[in-house]
Short mmCIF file of C-alpha atoms and ligand atoms in Angstrom, two decimals:
data_model
loop_
_atom_site.label_atom_id
_atom_site.label_comp_id
_atom_site.label_asym_id
_atom_site.label_seq_id
_atom_site.Cartn_x
_atom_site.Cartn_y
_atom_site.Cartn_z
CA UNK A 28 70.16 54.85 67.16
CA UNK A 29 73.42 56.03 68.67
CA UNK A 30 75.87 57.64 66.29
CA UNK A 31 78.49 55.00 67.07
CA UNK A 32 76.14 52.18 66.25
CA UNK A 33 75.14 53.92 63.03
CA UNK A 34 78.79 54.30 62.00
CA UNK A 35 79.51 50.62 62.69
CA UNK A 36 76.34 49.55 60.86
CA UNK A 37 77.31 51.73 57.92
CA UNK A 38 80.73 50.05 57.79
CA UNK A 39 79.05 46.65 57.76
CA UNK A 40 76.76 47.78 54.93
CA UNK A 41 79.70 48.95 52.81
CA UNK A 42 81.57 45.71 53.52
CA UNK A 43 78.55 43.66 52.45
CA UNK A 44 78.10 45.72 49.27
CA UNK A 45 81.76 45.13 48.43
CA UNK A 46 81.05 41.41 48.67
CA UNK A 47 77.91 41.70 46.54
CA UNK A 48 79.30 43.96 43.82
CA UNK A 49 82.56 43.46 42.06
CA UNK A 50 82.79 46.95 40.63
CA UNK A 51 83.41 49.93 42.89
CA UNK A 52 81.17 52.04 40.65
CA UNK A 53 78.23 49.74 41.42
CA UNK A 54 78.81 50.04 45.17
CA UNK A 55 79.09 53.82 44.78
CA UNK A 56 75.83 53.92 42.84
CA UNK A 57 74.04 51.74 45.39
CA UNK A 58 75.17 53.94 48.28
CA UNK A 59 74.15 57.09 46.42
CA UNK A 60 70.71 55.70 45.62
CA UNK A 61 70.19 54.53 49.17
CA UNK A 62 71.25 57.95 50.45
CA UNK A 63 68.86 59.61 48.05
CA UNK A 64 65.97 57.57 49.46
CA UNK A 65 67.01 58.59 52.95
CA UNK A 66 67.44 62.25 51.95
CA UNK A 67 63.97 62.63 50.49
CA UNK A 68 62.54 61.47 53.82
CA UNK A 69 65.05 63.11 56.12
CA UNK A 70 64.37 66.61 54.83
CA UNK A 71 60.99 66.74 56.54
CA UNK A 72 62.54 65.85 59.88
CA UNK A 73 65.31 68.34 59.26
CA UNK A 74 63.01 71.23 58.38
CA UNK A 75 60.75 70.51 61.36
CA UNK A 76 63.57 70.17 63.89
CA UNK A 77 65.80 72.95 62.65
CA UNK A 78 63.05 75.43 61.81
CA UNK A 79 65.30 76.90 59.10
CA UNK A 80 63.64 79.38 56.81
CA UNK A 81 63.66 79.28 53.04
CA UNK A 82 67.11 80.10 51.78
CA UNK A 83 67.53 82.89 49.27
CA UNK A 84 70.79 81.87 47.71
CA UNK A 85 72.84 78.78 46.95
CA UNK A 86 75.46 79.85 49.45
CA UNK A 87 72.84 80.23 52.18
CA UNK A 88 71.59 76.73 51.40
CA UNK A 89 75.09 75.28 51.56
CA UNK A 90 75.72 77.05 54.86
CA UNK A 91 72.53 75.53 56.25
CA UNK A 92 73.67 72.06 55.13
CA UNK A 93 77.10 72.51 56.71
CA UNK A 94 76.27 74.38 59.88
CA UNK A 95 72.85 73.03 60.74
CA UNK A 96 72.28 69.67 59.01
CA UNK A 97 75.75 68.14 59.38
CA UNK A 98 75.92 69.38 62.95
CA UNK A 99 72.49 67.93 63.71
CA UNK A 100 72.99 64.50 62.18
CA UNK A 101 76.73 63.90 62.27
CA UNK A 102 77.92 66.25 64.99
CA UNK A 103 80.47 67.96 62.75
CA UNK A 104 80.51 71.25 60.87
CA UNK A 105 82.30 71.15 57.52
CA UNK A 106 83.81 74.36 56.24
CA UNK A 107 82.35 75.73 53.03
CA UNK A 108 84.10 77.14 50.01
CA UNK A 109 82.84 78.15 46.62
CA UNK A 110 84.22 77.84 43.15
CA UNK A 111 86.13 80.80 41.75
CA UNK A 112 84.86 80.15 38.28
CA UNK A 113 81.21 79.16 38.54
CA UNK A 114 78.62 80.61 40.86
CA UNK A 115 76.68 77.39 41.32
CA UNK A 116 79.47 75.18 42.65
CA UNK A 117 80.34 74.76 46.32
CA UNK A 118 82.51 72.50 48.46
CA UNK A 119 82.04 71.08 51.93
CA UNK A 120 85.40 70.36 53.49
CA UNK A 121 85.31 67.77 56.23
CA UNK A 122 88.20 67.91 58.66
CA UNK A 123 86.53 65.23 60.64
CA UNK A 124 84.30 62.62 59.09
CA UNK A 125 82.54 60.54 61.72
CA UNK A 126 81.46 57.95 59.15
CA UNK A 127 85.08 56.80 58.87
CA UNK A 128 85.87 56.88 62.58
CA UNK A 129 86.74 53.21 62.55
CA UNK A 130 88.16 53.03 59.04
CA UNK A 131 91.88 53.38 58.41
CA UNK A 132 91.90 52.80 54.67
CA UNK A 133 89.81 51.54 51.79
CA UNK A 134 89.37 47.77 51.56
CA UNK A 135 92.05 46.04 49.50
CA UNK A 136 91.50 46.34 45.77
CA UNK A 137 88.68 48.88 46.14
CA UNK A 138 90.56 52.02 45.19
CA UNK A 139 87.62 53.65 43.37
CA UNK A 140 85.20 53.12 46.22
CA UNK A 141 83.53 56.28 47.52
CA UNK A 142 83.12 54.92 51.01
CA UNK A 143 80.83 57.71 52.20
CA UNK A 144 78.83 58.07 49.00
CA UNK A 145 75.61 57.67 51.00
CA UNK A 146 76.14 61.25 52.15
CA UNK A 147 76.09 62.56 48.58
CA UNK A 148 72.79 60.81 47.95
CA UNK A 149 71.32 62.16 51.20
CA UNK A 150 72.21 65.73 50.26
CA UNK A 151 70.98 65.29 46.68
CA UNK A 152 67.65 63.79 47.82
CA UNK A 153 67.08 66.43 50.50
CA UNK A 154 67.85 69.26 48.07
CA UNK A 155 65.49 67.83 45.50
CA UNK A 156 62.70 68.00 48.06
CA UNK A 157 63.24 71.74 48.40
CA UNK A 158 63.20 72.02 44.59
CA UNK A 159 66.92 72.26 44.11
CA UNK A 160 68.51 69.93 41.60
CA UNK A 161 72.17 69.32 42.32
CA UNK A 162 75.02 67.01 41.48
CA UNK A 163 76.74 65.91 44.65
CA UNK A 164 80.02 63.99 44.58
CA UNK A 165 83.19 63.41 46.53
CA UNK A 166 85.91 65.47 44.93
CA UNK A 167 88.60 64.57 47.46
CA UNK A 168 88.77 61.79 50.00
CA UNK A 169 91.32 61.22 52.75
CA UNK A 170 90.70 57.49 52.44
CA UNK A 171 92.11 57.80 48.91
CA UNK A 172 95.18 59.64 50.10
CA UNK A 173 93.92 63.18 49.48
CA UNK A 174 94.78 65.84 52.04
CA UNK A 175 91.16 66.54 52.88
CA UNK A 176 87.75 65.04 52.37
CA UNK A 177 85.65 67.31 50.22
CA UNK A 178 82.12 67.03 48.87
CA UNK A 179 81.29 69.06 45.78
CA UNK A 180 77.76 70.39 45.22
CA UNK A 181 76.91 71.72 41.77
CA UNK A 182 73.46 73.27 41.61
CA UNK A 183 71.70 72.83 38.34
CA UNK A 184 71.17 76.35 37.10
CA UNK A 185 68.38 75.50 34.72
CA UNK A 186 65.72 74.38 37.21
CA UNK A 187 66.94 76.91 39.71
CA UNK A 188 66.91 80.01 37.57
CA UNK A 189 63.50 79.34 36.17
CA UNK A 190 61.70 78.38 39.32
CA UNK A 191 63.36 80.07 42.23
CA UNK A 192 65.59 82.84 41.00
CA UNK A 193 68.07 82.29 43.80
CA UNK A 194 71.33 84.14 43.65
CA UNK A 195 74.79 82.80 44.32
C1 MYR B 3 65.00 75.95 51.90
O1 MYR B 3 65.54 76.83 51.25
O2 MYR B 3 63.87 75.55 51.60
C2 MYR B 3 65.72 75.33 53.07
C3 MYR B 3 66.94 74.61 52.58
C4 MYR B 3 67.30 73.46 53.44
C5 MYR B 3 68.22 72.49 52.76
C6 MYR B 3 68.15 71.22 53.49
C7 MYR B 3 69.19 70.25 53.09
C8 MYR B 3 69.35 69.21 54.14
C9 MYR B 3 70.49 68.32 53.84
C10 MYR B 3 70.64 67.22 54.83
C11 MYR B 3 72.01 66.64 54.74
C12 MYR B 3 72.34 65.78 55.92
C13 MYR B 3 73.74 65.25 55.83
C14 MYR B 3 74.14 64.51 57.04
#
């Protein structure tokens, strides 16, 4: 499927979900769950096509997501930053977000909608398949008037420390 067709289809999906669900939170949840289902399948394709090796730190994993996975599937490379206070929290900053190429603003009355929430689910599902539990959410969104679009990834230390002993 061409990227353009995917972006248009995604827009149609969000529009339909907004018709089906009154609450933005329910649309957000649906998109996240759908993304998760995609992510748990996509990771196999990603690992096979990218041939990336096992990452030894959270920051290496986030760099792989930004530089290899986003580039491969969306044709963009977000910049990465990390939290100053916790060593398990990272941010992907998207200067360009192809999923909103044809979207100027959020639909009327849907100000809590996380239009691209599918992406959070995809990342969460893919990470889970490489034994990394993480919370993935939009922390800023240009469609909501923020200066940038930013996805936050908080790795769950518990699972991580016990099983994989990765460093920051
Ligand atoms: C490893 O340490 O085992 C390799 C880590 C690879 C992480 C893969 C995550 C892929 C995320 C796909 C996101 C796609 C978003 C468009």
